[in-house]
Tab-separated table of C-alpha atoms in Angstrom:
chain	number	residue	atom	x	y	z
A	1301	UNK	CA	-11.295	-69.029	-18.534
A	1302	UNK	CA	-9.682	-71.062	-21.319
A	1303	UNK	CA	-9.362	-69.928	-24.917
A	1304	UNK	CA	-8.374	-72.162	-27.799
A	1305	UNK	CA	-6.320	-70.490	-30.532
A	1306	UNK	CA	-5.909	-72.300	-33.830
A	1307	UNK	CA	-2.826	-71.861	-35.980
A	1308	UNK	CA	-2.835	-73.292	-39.503
A	1309	UNK	CA	0.326	-74.018	-41.454
A	1310	UNK	CA	1.098	-75.384	-44.868
A	1311	UNK	CA	3.366	-78.409	-44.979
A	1312	UNK	CA	6.361	-76.455	-46.203
A	1313	UNK	CA	6.013	-74.167	-43.173
A	1314	UNK	CA	6.167	-77.038	-40.705
A	1315	UNK	CA	9.277	-77.173	-38.551
A	1316	UNK	CA	11.425	-74.249	-37.447
A	1317	UNK	CA	9.269	-71.599	-39.107
A	1318	UNK	CA	6.143	-73.019	-37.494
A	1319	UNK	CA	7.801	-73.035	-34.103
A	1320	UNK	CA	9.022	-69.472	-34.543
A	1321	UNK	CA	5.513	-68.256	-35.322
A	1322	UNK	CA	4.038	-70.042	-32.322
A	1323	UNK	CA	6.712	-68.593	-30.058
A	1324	UNK	CA	5.893	-65.156	-31.480
A	1325	UNK	CA	2.240	-65.706	-30.563
A	1326	UNK	CA	3.283	-66.742	-27.072
A	1327	UNK	CA	5.319	-63.569	-26.618
A	1328	UNK	CA	2.618	-61.279	-27.990
A	1329	UNK	CA	-0.640	-62.562	-26.559
A	1330	UNK	CA	0.329	-65.083	-23.887
A	1331	UNK	CA	-1.733	-67.828	-25.494
A	1332	UNK	CA	-0.890	-71.266	-24.223
A	1333	UNK	CA	-3.806	-73.562	-24.996
A	1334	UNK	CA	-2.844	-74.301	-28.576
A	1335	UNK	CA	-4.173	-76.718	-31.146
A	1336	UNK	CA	-1.965	-77.244	-34.155
A	1337	UNK	CA	-3.551	-78.248	-37.479
A	1338	UNK	CA	-1.612	-79.541	-40.455
A	1339	UNK	CA	-4.062	-79.300	-43.339
A	1340	UNK	CA	-7.104	-81.254	-42.154
A	1341	UNK	CA	-5.329	-83.568	-39.766
A	1342	UNK	CA	-5.235	-82.584	-36.074
A	1343	UNK	CA	-2.009	-83.161	-34.157
A	1344	UNK	CA	-1.606	-82.827	-30.416
A	1345	UNK	CA	2.079	-82.067	-30.571
A	1346	UNK	CA	3.003	-82.233	-26.900
A	1347	UNK	CA	6.749	-81.791	-27.425
A	1348	UNK	CA	5.997	-78.570	-29.292
A	1349	UNK	CA	3.709	-77.445	-26.489
A	1350	UNK	CA	6.377	-78.144	-23.887
A	1351	UNK	CA	8.911	-76.159	-25.859
A	1352	UNK	CA	6.606	-73.157	-26.018
A	1353	UNK	CA	5.647	-73.397	-22.380
A	1354	UNK	CA	9.192	-73.703	-21.153
A	1355	UNK	CA	8.457	-77.026	-19.499
A	1356	UNK	CA	5.319	-75.875	-17.682
A	1357	UNK	CA	1.882	-77.376	-18.006
A	1358	UNK	CA	-0.651	-75.671	-20.250
A	1359	UNK	CA	-3.126	-75.239	-17.423
A	1360	UNK	CA	-0.568	-73.076	-15.583
A	1361	UNK	CA	-0.793	-70.366	-18.231
A	1362	UNK	CA	-4.275	-69.025	-18.860
A	1363	UNK	CA	-5.228	-65.929	-20.837
A	1364	UNK	CA	-7.349	-63.475	-18.841
A	1365	UNK	CA	-9.475	-62.195	-21.705
A	1366	UNK	CA	-11.170	-59.593	-19.509
A	1367	UNK	CA	-7.862	-57.751	-19.088
A	1368	UNK	CA	-7.363	-57.618	-22.847
A	1369	UNK	CA	-10.896	-56.333	-23.458
A	1370	UNK	CA	-10.492	-53.681	-20.759
A	1371	UNK	CA	-7.239	-52.488	-22.298
A	1372	UNK	CA	-8.708	-52.475	-25.810
A	1373	UNK	CA	-11.671	-50.450	-24.560
A	1374	UNK	CA	-9.389	-47.904	-22.920
A	1375	UNK	CA	-7.224	-47.581	-26.030
A	1376	UNK	CA	-10.255	-47.091	-28.259
A	1377	UNK	CA	-11.523	-44.280	-26.028
A	1378	UNK	CA	-8.142	-42.555	-25.765
A	1379	UNK	CA	-7.694	-42.501	-29.533
A	1380	UNK	CA	-10.907	-40.602	-30.335
A	1381	UNK	CA	-10.351	-37.091	-31.666
A	1382	UNK	CA	-12.960	-34.481	-30.773
A	1383	UNK	CA	-12.845	-31.734	-33.405
A	1384	UNK	CA	-15.815	-29.617	-32.440
A	1385	UNK	CA	-17.974	-29.292	-29.334
A	1386	UNK	CA	-20.188	-26.217	-29.463
A	1387	UNK	CA	-22.976	-25.501	-26.997
A	1388	UNK	CA	-21.600	-28.185	-24.653
A	1389	UNK	CA	-23.146	-30.859	-26.824
A	1390	UNK	CA	-20.826	-33.435	-25.285
A	1391	UNK	CA	-20.710	-35.201	-22.980
A	1392	UNK	CA	-24.333	-36.305	-23.072
A	1393	UNK	CA	-26.257	-35.410	-19.966
A	1394	UNK	CA	-27.390	-38.109	-17.582
A	1395	UNK	CA	-30.878	-39.325	-18.443
A	1396	UNK	CA	-30.728	-37.786	-21.912
A	1397	UNK	CA	-32.595	-39.529	-24.733
A	1398	UNK	CA	-30.681	-39.821	-27.988
A	1399	UNK	CA	-31.777	-40.753	-31.483
A	1400	UNK	CA	-29.094	-42.582	-33.446
A	1401	UNK	CA	-29.108	-42.104	-37.235
A	1402	UNK	CA	-27.120	-44.004	-39.840
A	1403	UNK	CA	-27.472	-47.623	-40.918
A	1404	UNK	CA	-23.946	-48.466	-39.756
A	1405	UNK	CA	-25.138	-48.212	-36.165
A	1406	UNK	CA	-25.786	-51.926	-36.724
A	1407	UNK	CA	-22.505	-52.660	-38.519
A	1408	UNK	CA	-19.689	-50.921	-36.681
A	1409	UNK	CA	-16.421	-50.977	-38.607
A	1410	UNK	CA	-14.080	-52.539	-36.059
A	1411	UNK	CA	-11.329	-52.438	-38.692
A	1412	UNK	CA	-10.772	-52.202	-42.397
A	1413	UNK	CA	-10.311	-54.975	-44.930
A	1414	UNK	CA	-7.265	-57.029	-45.772
A	1415	UNK	CA	-4.958	-58.967	-43.469
A	1416	UNK	CA	-5.434	-56.548	-40.590
A	1417	UNK	CA	-9.209	-56.574	-40.844
A	1418	UNK	CA	-10.092	-60.115	-41.820
A	1419	UNK	CA	-9.787	-61.342	-38.254
A	1420	UNK	CA	-12.313	-63.683	-36.674
A	1421	UNK	CA	-13.511	-62.373	-33.323
A	1422	UNK	CA	-16.043	-63.673	-30.845
A	1423	UNK	CA	-18.155	-60.515	-31.097
A	1424	UNK	CA	-18.134	-56.911	-32.209
A	1425	UNK	CA	-19.545	-54.257	-29.892
A	1426	UNK	CA	-20.794	-51.324	-31.936
A	1427	UNK	CA	-21.704	-47.810	-30.846
A	1428	UNK	CA	-25.433	-48.562	-30.603
A	1429	UNK	CA	-24.725	-51.774	-28.686
A	1430	UNK	CA	-22.685	-49.889	-26.116
A	1431	UNK	CA	-25.212	-47.068	-25.761
A	1432	UNK	CA	-27.981	-49.604	-25.197
A	1433	UNK	CA	-25.959	-51.062	-22.321
A	1434	UNK	CA	-25.251	-47.628	-20.859
A	1435	UNK	CA	-27.423	-46.681	-17.880
A	1436	UNK	CA	-26.697	-42.956	-18.186
A	1437	UNK	CA	-28.567	-42.358	-21.447
A	1438	UNK	CA	-31.687	-43.625	-23.164
A	1439	UNK	CA	-31.728	-44.672	-26.807
A	1440	UNK	CA	-34.753	-43.949	-28.990
A	1441	UNK	CA	-35.705	-47.591	-29.526
A	1442	UNK	CA	-38.447	-46.874	-32.029
A	1443	UNK	CA	-35.950	-45.275	-34.398
A	1444	UNK	CA	-33.459	-48.084	-33.743
A	1445	UNK	CA	-36.124	-50.647	-34.675
A	1446	UNK	CA	-36.847	-48.759	-37.894
A	1447	UNK	CA	-33.181	-49.004	-38.866
A	1448	UNK	CA	-33.022	-52.682	-37.875
A	1449	UNK	CA	-36.050	-53.518	-40.039
A	1450	UNK	CA	-34.637	-51.647	-43.047
A	1451	UNK	CA	-31.258	-53.266	-42.510
A	1452	UNK	CA	-32.799	-56.725	-42.606
A	1453	UNK	CA	-34.399	-55.955	-45.962
A	1454	UNK	CA	-31.211	-54.327	-47.288
A	1455	UNK	CA	-28.255	-56.426	-46.084
A	1456	UNK	CA	-24.765	-55.015	-46.257
A	1457	UNK	CA	-22.679	-55.802	-49.315
A	1458	UNK	CA	-19.583	-57.786	-48.411
A	1459	UNK	CA	-18.183	-58.005	-51.924
A	1460	UNK	CA	-16.696	-60.988	-53.704
A	1461	UNK	CA	-13.037	-61.719	-53.156
A	1462	UNK	CA	-10.059	-59.929	-51.660
A	1463	UNK	CA	-10.471	-56.197	-51.183
A	1464	UNK	CA	-13.821	-56.087	-52.975
A	1465	UNK	CA	-15.915	-54.771	-50.091
A	1466	UNK	CA	-17.316	-51.350	-51.045
A	1467	UNK	CA	-15.876	-48.298	-49.311
A	1468	UNK	CA	-19.280	-47.595	-47.767
A	1469	UNK	CA	-22.672	-49.234	-47.476
A	1470	UNK	CA	-25.941	-47.935	-48.900
A	1471	UNK	CA	-27.558	-45.587	-46.389
A	1472	UNK	CA	-31.204	-45.747	-45.335
A	1473	UNK	CA	-33.106	-42.754	-46.729
A	1474	UNK	CA	-34.854	-40.784	-43.999
A	1475	UNK	CA	-37.976	-38.686	-44.356
A	1476	UNK	CA	-38.738	-35.404	-42.678
A	1477	UNK	CA	-41.631	-37.110	-40.917
A	1478	UNK	CA	-39.335	-39.766	-39.441
A	1479	UNK	CA	-36.798	-37.206	-38.252
A	1480	UNK	CA	-39.451	-34.929	-36.763
A	1481	UNK	CA	-40.985	-37.830	-34.884
A	1482	UNK	CA	-37.578	-38.795	-33.498
A	1483	UNK	CA	-36.850	-35.204	-32.512
A	1484	UNK	CA	-40.116	-35.065	-30.569
A	1485	UNK	CA	-38.999	-38.043	-28.485
A	1486	UNK	CA	-35.325	-37.141	-28.015
A	1487	UNK	CA	-33.017	-34.535	-26.547
A	1488	UNK	CA	-30.242	-34.956	-29.100
A	1489	UNK	CA	-29.237	-36.773	-32.259
A	1490	UNK	CA	-26.160	-38.824	-33.043
A	1491	UNK	CA	-25.387	-39.382	-36.727
A	1492	UNK	CA	-22.905	-42.102	-37.646
A	1493	UNK	CA	-21.022	-41.794	-40.937
A	1494	UNK	CA	-18.927	-44.863	-41.724
A	1495	UNK	CA	-16.267	-45.848	-44.217
A	1496	UNK	CA	-14.079	-48.900	-44.417
A	1497	UNK	CA	-10.400	-48.801	-45.318
A	1498	UNK	CA	-8.316	-51.515	-46.753
A	1499	UNK	CA	-5.273	-53.227	-48.049
A	1500	UNK	CA	-4.993	-53.380	-51.841
A	1501	UNK	CA	-7.543	-50.611	-52.319
A	1502	UNK	CA	-7.167	-46.836	-52.277
A	1503	UNK	CA	-9.750	-44.286	-51.248
A	1504	UNK	CA	-11.323	-42.451	-54.172
A	1505	UNK	CA	-12.579	-38.947	-54.736
A	1506	UNK	CA	-16.161	-40.139	-55.112
A	1507	UNK	CA	-19.428	-39.981	-53.228
A	1508	UNK	CA	-19.554	-42.849	-50.777
A	1509	UNK	CA	-15.778	-42.796	-50.397
A	1510	UNK	CA	-13.974	-39.536	-49.566
A	1511	UNK	CA	-17.173	-37.563	-50.164
A	1512	UNK	CA	-20.613	-37.980	-48.620
A	1513	UNK	CA	-23.416	-39.512	-50.645
A	1514	UNK	CA	-26.530	-37.495	-51.438
A	1515	UNK	CA	-28.554	-39.637	-49.013
A	1516	UNK	CA	-26.002	-39.000	-46.239
A	1517	UNK	CA	-26.112	-35.271	-46.935
A	1518	UNK	CA	-29.923	-35.253	-46.856
A	1519	UNK	CA	-29.873	-37.162	-43.566
A	1520	UNK	CA	-27.494	-34.652	-42.006
A	1521	UNK	CA	-29.563	-31.729	-43.262
A	1522	UNK	CA	-32.869	-33.084	-41.937
A	1523	UNK	CA	-31.375	-33.935	-38.556
A	1524	UNK	CA	-29.834	-30.462	-38.276
A	1525	UNK	CA	-33.127	-28.784	-39.148
A	1526	UNK	CA	-35.077	-30.723	-36.539
A	1527	UNK	CA	-32.731	-31.272	-33.590
A	1528	UNK	CA	-31.390	-28.612	-31.267
A	1529	UNK	CA	-28.349	-30.737	-30.497
A	1530	UNK	CA	-26.563	-32.799	-33.147
A	1531	UNK	CA	-23.419	-34.927	-32.851
A	1532	UNK	CA	-21.632	-36.484	-35.845
A	1533	UNK	CA	-19.430	-39.548	-35.313
A	1534	UNK	CA	-17.014	-40.638	-38.030
A	1535	UNK	CA	-16.431	-44.412	-37.900
A	1536	UNK	CA	-13.717	-44.335	-40.547
A	1537	UNK	CA	-10.192	-45.519	-41.251
A	1538	UNK	CA	-8.947	-42.195	-42.620
A	1539	UNK	CA	-9.986	-38.633	-43.314
A	1540	UNK	CA	-13.095	-37.777	-45.301
A	1541	UNK	CA	-14.386	-34.532	-46.784
A	1542	UNK	CA	-15.291	-32.242	-43.878
A	1543	UNK	CA	-17.137	-29.521	-45.778
A	1544	UNK	CA	-20.369	-30.608	-44.074
A	1545	UNK	CA	-19.104	-28.721	-41.023
A	1546	UNK	CA	-19.742	-25.532	-43.015
A	1547	UNK	CA	-22.994	-26.503	-44.730
A	1548	UNK	CA	-24.621	-28.504	-41.908
A	1549	UNK	CA	-22.805	-27.151	-38.837
A	1550	UNK	CA	-23.379	-29.924	-36.284
A	1551	UNK	CA	-22.778	-28.986	-32.662
A	1552	UNK	CA	-20.128	-31.659	-32.214
A	1553	UNK	CA	-18.009	-33.812	-34.479
A	1554	UNK	CA	-15.627	-36.584	-33.501
A	1555	UNK	CA	-13.410	-39.006	-35.377
A	1556	UNK	CA	-14.045	-42.320	-33.615
A	1557	UNK	CA	-11.978	-44.284	-36.147
A	1558	UNK	CA	-12.149	-48.094	-36.206
A	1559	UNK	CA	-11.605	-49.173	-32.628
A	1560	UNK	CA	-11.508	-52.949	-32.743
A	1561	UNK	CA	-13.994	-55.529	-31.502
A	1562	UNK	CA	-14.970	-53.546	-28.365
A	1563	UNK	CA	-14.488	-50.116	-29.912
A	1564	UNK	CA	-18.145	-49.227	-29.405
A	1565	UNK	CA	-17.598	-49.276	-25.656
A	1566	UNK	CA	-14.771	-46.781	-26.001
A	1567	UNK	CA	-16.981	-44.438	-28.037
A	1568	UNK	CA	-19.825	-44.673	-25.508
A	1569	UNK	CA	-17.420	-44.010	-22.622
A	1570	UNK	CA	-16.465	-40.706	-24.231
A	1571	UNK	CA	-20.020	-39.794	-25.279
A	1572	UNK	CA	-21.359	-40.071	-21.723
A	1573	UNK	CA	-18.316	-38.448	-20.119
A	1574	UNK	CA	-16.835	-41.424	-18.297
A	1575	UNK	CA	-13.688	-40.685	-20.291
A	1576	UNK	CA	-12.579	-37.295	-21.572
A	1577	UNK	CA	-11.287	-37.410	-25.157
A	1578	UNK	CA	-7.521	-37.083	-25.411
A	1579	UNK	CA	-6.741	-38.184	-28.956
A	1580	UNK	CA	-4.893	-35.859	-31.323
A	1581	UNK	CA	-4.912	-35.627	-35.101
A	1582	UNK	CA	-2.099	-37.468	-36.839
A	1583	UNK	CA	-3.126	-35.784	-40.091
A	1584	UNK	CA	-3.786	-32.230	-41.171
A	1585	UNK	CA	-7.398	-31.636	-42.194
A	1586	UNK	CA	-7.453	-29.176	-45.071
A	1587	UNK	CA	-10.512	-27.345	-46.352
A	1588	UNK	CA	-10.387	-28.985	-49.759
A	1589	UNK	CA	-8.836	-32.130	-51.216
A	1590	UNK	CA	-7.075	-29.971	-53.805
A	1591	UNK	CA	-5.209	-28.213	-51.001
A	1592	UNK	CA	-3.074	-31.303	-50.372
A	1593	UNK	CA	0.316	-31.179	-52.129
A	1594	UNK	CA	0.019	-34.710	-53.536
A	1595	UNK	CA	-3.259	-33.959	-55.303
A	1596	UNK	CA	-1.575	-33.180	-58.639
A	1597	UNK	CA	1.058	-35.904	-58.277
A	1598	UNK	CA	-1.018	-38.998	-57.509
A	1599	UNK	CA	-3.229	-41.338	-59.474
A	1600	UNK	CA	-1.135	-42.023	-62.537
A	1601	UNK	CA	-1.736	-45.488	-63.926
A	1602	UNK	CA	1.884	-45.998	-64.984
A	1603	UNK	CA	3.936	-43.878	-62.585
A	1604	UNK	CA	3.778	-41.043	-60.063
A	1605	UNK	CA	6.400	-38.445	-59.217
A	1606	UNK	CA	6.860	-37.549	-55.556
A	1607	UNK	CA	7.284	-33.900	-56.424
A	1608	UNK	CA	6.232	-32.805	-52.921
A	1609	UNK	CA	9.427	-34.457	-51.602
A	1610	UNK	CA	9.485	-34.207	-47.768
A	1611	UNK	CA	6.725	-31.594	-47.732
A	1612	UNK	CA	3.785	-33.850	-46.979
A	1613	UNK	CA	1.129	-33.432	-44.298
A	1614	UNK	CA	1.851	-30.767	-41.727
A	1615	UNK	CA	5.346	-30.254	-43.146
A	1616	UNK	CA	3.720	-28.781	-46.228
A	1617	UNK	CA	0.837	-26.875	-44.643
A	1618	UNK	CA	2.832	-25.278	-41.827
A	1619	UNK	CA	5.540	-24.212	-44.252
A	1620	UNK	CA	3.532	-23.004	-47.242
A	1621	UNK	CA	-0.230	-23.064	-46.710
A	1622	UNK	CA	-1.369	-22.337	-43.165
A	1623	UNK	CA	-4.516	-20.673	-44.469
A	1624	UNK	CA	-5.640	-23.919	-46.128
A	1625	UNK	CA	-5.935	-25.769	-42.805
A	1626	UNK	CA	-9.261	-26.544	-41.174
A	1627	UNK	CA	-7.791	-28.504	-38.266
A	1628	UNK	CA	-4.020	-28.634	-37.717
A	1629	UNK	CA	-1.793	-31.571	-36.956
A	1630	UNK	CA	-1.886	-32.565	-33.280
A	1631	UNK	CA	-5.279	-30.934	-32.679
A	1632	UNK	CA	-7.902	-32.497	-30.431
A	1633	UNK	CA	-10.328	-31.140	-27.844
A	1634	UNK	CA	-10.967	-32.305	-24.294
A	1635	UNK	CA	-13.869	-31.923	-21.877
A	1636	UNK	CA	-11.518	-30.087	-19.531
A	1637	UNK	CA	-8.760	-27.470	-19.768
A	1638	UNK	CA	-5.022	-27.702	-19.192
A	1639	UNK	CA	-2.160	-25.363	-18.510
A	1640	UNK	CA	1.170	-26.402	-20.014
A	1641	UNK	CA	4.317	-24.850	-18.587
A	1642	UNK	CA	8.014	-25.551	-19.057
A	1643	UNK	CA	9.766	-26.106	-15.726
A	1644	UNK	CA	13.214	-26.721	-17.136
A	1645	UNK	CA	14.900	-26.809	-20.530
A	1646	UNK	CA	18.577	-27.203	-21.324
A	1647	UNK	CA	20.969	-28.513	-23.945
A	1648	UNK	CA	23.517	-31.244	-23.288
A	1649	UNK	CA	25.819	-30.914	-26.286
A	1650	UNK	CA	28.161	-33.599	-24.973
A	1651	UNK	CA	25.377	-36.204	-25.119
A	1652	UNK	CA	23.660	-34.527	-28.053
A	1653	UNK	CA	20.273	-34.238	-26.346
A	1654	UNK	CA	17.781	-31.585	-25.260
A	1655	UNK	CA	16.416	-32.072	-21.730
A	1656	UNK	CA	12.950	-30.622	-21.137
A	1657	UNK	CA	10.608	-30.931	-18.164
A	1658	UNK	CA	6.993	-29.898	-18.737
A	1659	UNK	CA	4.343	-29.412	-16.050
A	1660	UNK	CA	0.734	-29.985	-17.064
A	1661	UNK	CA	-2.094	-28.892	-14.761
A	1662	UNK	CA	-5.779	-29.704	-15.144
A	1663	UNK	CA	-7.392	-26.284	-14.766
A	1664	UNK	CA	-10.880	-27.428	-15.780
A	1665	UNK	CA	-13.729	-29.185	-14.023
A	1666	UNK	CA	-13.489	-32.759	-15.287
A	1667	UNK	CA	-11.015	-35.636	-15.316
A	1668	UNK	CA	-8.770	-35.759	-18.337
A	1669	UNK	CA	-5.440	-36.433	-20.009
A	1670	UNK	CA	-3.384	-34.135	-22.190
A	1671	UNK	CA	-0.792	-34.813	-24.890
A	1672	UNK	CA	2.314	-32.634	-24.797
A	1673	UNK	CA	3.930	-32.230	-28.207
A	1674	UNK	CA	7.470	-31.035	-28.854
A	1675	UNK	CA	8.400	-29.453	-32.182
A	1676	UNK	CA	11.730	-28.462	-33.653
A	1677	UNK	CA	12.276	-25.386	-35.810
A	1678	UNK	CA	15.444	-25.577	-37.886
A	1679	UNK	CA	17.351	-23.123	-40.095
A	1680	UNK	CA	16.435	-23.262	-43.770
A	1681	UNK	CA	20.107	-23.534	-44.677
A	1682	UNK	CA	21.003	-24.837	-48.126
A	1683	UNK	CA	18.774	-27.912	-47.979
A	1684	UNK	CA	15.491	-26.253	-47.054
A	1685	UNK	CA	13.369	-27.431	-44.134
A	1686	UNK	CA	9.748	-27.699	-43.031
A	1687	UNK	CA	8.923	-24.828	-40.703
A	1688	UNK	CA	8.438	-27.302	-37.840
A	1689	UNK	CA	8.925	-31.014	-37.229
A	1690	UNK	CA	7.472	-33.145	-34.450
A	1691	UNK	CA	10.418	-34.454	-32.403
A	1692	UNK	CA	8.672	-35.948	-29.354
A	1693	UNK	CA	5.368	-36.276	-27.526
A	1694	UNK	CA	3.910	-37.841	-24.393
A	1695	UNK	CA	0.540	-38.153	-22.681
A	1696	UNK	CA	-0.062	-37.340	-19.033
A	1697	UNK	CA	-1.691	-39.641	-16.548
A	1698	UNK	CA	-5.367	-39.013	-15.855
A	1699	UNK	CA	-5.605	-35.774	-13.908
A	1700	UNK	CA	-8.387	-34.683	-11.593
A	1701	UNK	CA	-9.121	-30.940	-11.578
A	1702	UNK	CA	-6.269	-29.074	-9.944
A	1703	UNK	CA	-3.799	-31.970	-10.206
A	1704	UNK	CA	-0.544	-31.719	-12.169
A	1705	UNK	CA	1.779	-34.141	-13.915
A	1706	UNK	CA	5.378	-33.641	-14.979
A	1707	UNK	CA	6.642	-35.063	-18.259
A	1708	UNK	CA	10.359	-35.314	-18.886
A	1709	UNK	CA	11.823	-35.414	-22.384
A	1710	UNK	CA	15.363	-36.356	-23.412
A	1711	UNK	CA	15.373	-35.612	-27.121
A	1712	UNK	CA	18.293	-36.598	-29.383
A	1713	UNK	CA	19.324	-33.758	-31.656
A	1714	UNK	CA	19.395	-36.094	-34.641
A	1715	UNK	CA	15.587	-35.804	-34.722
A	1716	UNK	CA	16.182	-32.305	-36.081
A	1717	UNK	CA	18.627	-33.483	-38.740
A	1718	UNK	CA	18.192	-33.342	-42.517
A	1719	UNK	CA	19.385	-35.728	-45.205
A	1720	UNK	CA	21.589	-34.307	-47.926
A	1721	UNK	CA	21.133	-36.434	-51.038
A	1722	UNK	CA	22.793	-33.955	-53.414
A	1723	UNK	CA	25.926	-32.878	-51.549
A	1724	UNK	CA	24.890	-29.228	-51.400
A	1725	UNK	CA	26.158	-29.000	-47.803
A	1726	UNK	CA	29.397	-30.761	-48.651
A	1727	UNK	CA	28.156	-33.967	-46.976
A	1728	UNK	CA	26.435	-36.051	-49.634
A	1729	UNK	CA	24.294	-38.968	-48.454
A	1730	UNK	CA	24.666	-37.811	-44.878
A	1731	UNK	CA	22.349	-36.745	-42.097
A	1732	UNK	CA	23.446	-33.286	-41.021
A	1733	UNK	CA	22.567	-30.453	-38.683
A	1734	UNK	CA	23.108	-27.328	-40.759
A	1735	UNK	CA	24.623	-24.261	-39.206
A	1736	UNK	CA	22.129	-21.731	-37.874
A	1737	UNK	CA	19.469	-21.123	-35.249
A	1738	UNK	CA	17.418	-23.950	-33.713
A	1739	UNK	CA	14.308	-23.461	-31.611
A	1740	UNK	CA	12.265	-26.036	-29.687
A	1741	UNK	CA	8.567	-25.419	-29.051
A	1742	UNK	CA	6.178	-27.152	-26.635
A	1743	UNK	CA	2.364	-27.272	-26.752
A	1744	UNK	CA	-0.712	-29.392	-27.425
A	1745	UNK	CA	-0.850	-29.018	-31.223
A	1746	UNK	CA	1.439	-27.694	-33.904
A	1747	UNK	CA	-0.469	-24.381	-33.857
A	1748	UNK	CA	-0.604	-23.980	-30.069
A	1749	UNK	CA	2.953	-23.932	-28.763
A	1750	UNK	CA	5.403	-21.756	-26.869
A	1751	UNK	CA	9.147	-21.478	-27.329
A	1752	UNK	CA	11.095	-23.320	-24.656
A	1753	UNK	CA	14.665	-23.668	-25.888
A	1754	UNK	CA	17.006	-21.977	-28.357
A	1755	UNK	CA	20.512	-22.844	-29.493
A	1756	UNK	CA	22.840	-21.979	-32.365
A	1757	UNK	CA	25.250	-24.101	-34.356
A	1758	UNK	CA	28.112	-22.133	-35.865
A	1759	UNK	CA	28.977	-24.825	-38.421
A	1760	UNK	CA	27.273	-27.773	-40.103
A	1761	UNK	CA	27.600	-31.041	-38.195
A	1762	UNK	CA	27.669	-34.420	-39.961
A	1763	UNK	CA	25.807	-37.003	-37.894
A	1764	UNK	CA	25.684	-40.109	-40.073
A	1765	UNK	CA	27.103	-41.079	-43.455
A	1766	UNK	CA	25.171	-43.557	-45.600
A	1767	UNK	CA	25.288	-45.049	-49.082
A	1768	UNK	CA	22.911	-44.137	-51.868
A	1769	UNK	CA	20.112	-46.630	-52.493
A	1770	UNK	CA	16.892	-46.571	-54.532
A	1771	UNK	CA	17.576	-43.120	-55.945
A	1772	UNK	CA	15.225	-41.899	-58.710
A	1773	UNK	CA	16.341	-43.334	-62.066
A	1774	UNK	CA	14.568	-40.515	-63.898
A	1775	UNK	CA	15.056	-36.908	-62.932
A	1776	UNK	CA	12.061	-34.761	-62.000
A	1777	UNK	CA	11.446	-31.460	-60.264
A	1778	UNK	CA	10.808	-31.539	-56.525
A	1779	UNK	CA	9.484	-28.986	-54.097
A	1780	UNK	CA	11.771	-26.729	-52.095
A	1781	UNK	CA	11.064	-23.606	-49.989
A	1782	UNK	CA	12.548	-20.188	-50.434
A	1783	UNK	CA	12.000	-17.037	-48.402
A	1784	UNK	CA	10.856	-13.884	-50.209
A	1785	UNK	CA	11.767	-10.320	-49.276
A	1786	UNK	CA	8.809	-10.135	-46.878
A	1787	UNK	CA	9.828	-13.232	-44.964
A	1788	UNK	CA	7.162	-15.475	-46.479
A	1789	UNK	CA	7.955	-19.076	-47.376
A	1790	UNK	CA	7.165	-19.773	-51.029
A	1791	UNK	CA	7.545	-22.833	-53.222
A	1792	UNK	CA	10.205	-23.270	-55.846
A	1793	UNK	CA	11.345	-26.440	-57.568
A	1794	UNK	CA	14.739	-28.040	-58.039
A	1795	UNK	CA	15.808	-31.014	-60.112
A	1796	UNK	CA	16.382	-34.241	-58.203
A	1797	UNK	CA	20.041	-35.336	-58.036
């Protein structure tokens, strides 16, 4: 199979820079049938081709596209994060008939906008496409045809110019009659909520962006009222408001993200149980947008102060606001169960590393992978610290029930270091390990861990000395923790140096 890849360069890029970029392409994607265009004039630059190929003929180096698609499909599936799975809603049962709701079933977001998203691909396989190809489930084709007909009359809005695509597309209104008819012909419902994401454009606290539209909310409500089993899939590039889990209460909810041109296959593989979900949250999902520490410090038209300092994401919530968390950092369900145990843990102070060996056993009834996460807990000292910091992680191989895998970690202690930008420790502009107690925890999310290693430093250790750069030119107050008499971590503020 031969693929032609076209690289376009402006005249001033021709020469060494052009060659560097083509070599980069060769290293990254192993593409060797290359046509070079200089403006509108085609050049078959054989000397250039020989240089890239290392003297070999082009026909000796052929891209096996099937391998790339297989890998992309696997990666898409492994990145899905299953948040909720009540009543064994997933995986779908063999022979089950599903009704798919949401107009974006026909316009899967493979990616967002901007340089990363404006990529020409041969095809895009969406979630509905993949389900239609799947032999294990049946798709309610009558409902799918209804959406296709509406979609033809209401084409998606692409926007005019860079970054002008709307954050979401207008949703098809559904009637109770339509939903009831679909429920009478189906065993379960899948509702797809979709949002783009993009360069040069921020999400907004509006309906159709971070929040659901009224039509989306009505669709969710009607589906919930008429289907015994309801699954919500979030084809999005970032978090959205999750309050519908309280008001609608679907049986299952999964972030399927934007999985690339064959991402729909990855979603279908997880839906039907060919792959067990093993993705974990890289964000903390709070109950309300106002619970995030940057809420009051972002959105200024002229300037914004990073008053939350290092206390962003889980570093804030796990230190100050555990009760504000709906789903914690590192969280993600599987179709099977795992037992995580520490076989060995020791400190090598001479090398400055922690050595940990973790045994993971599949104790459930299905194939699956698990992600082991390692967190460091440091002394508050004079600088102040988040209550925990992720210092390493690894995923097991696919485990059949009863099988185990051992993961070995060699973790440099500098991952538990703090930067002193004020000199309060006596080491200004240095990374330091402050004196005190250090604990390492192992688990499968920041909230589900066990202690595996403890050590104490009797004095502060300077690890790296740097020079000040890009310091704030205007002082402002930044967040810092302090411990009250009851041992609770509270927020105080200090002036930036």
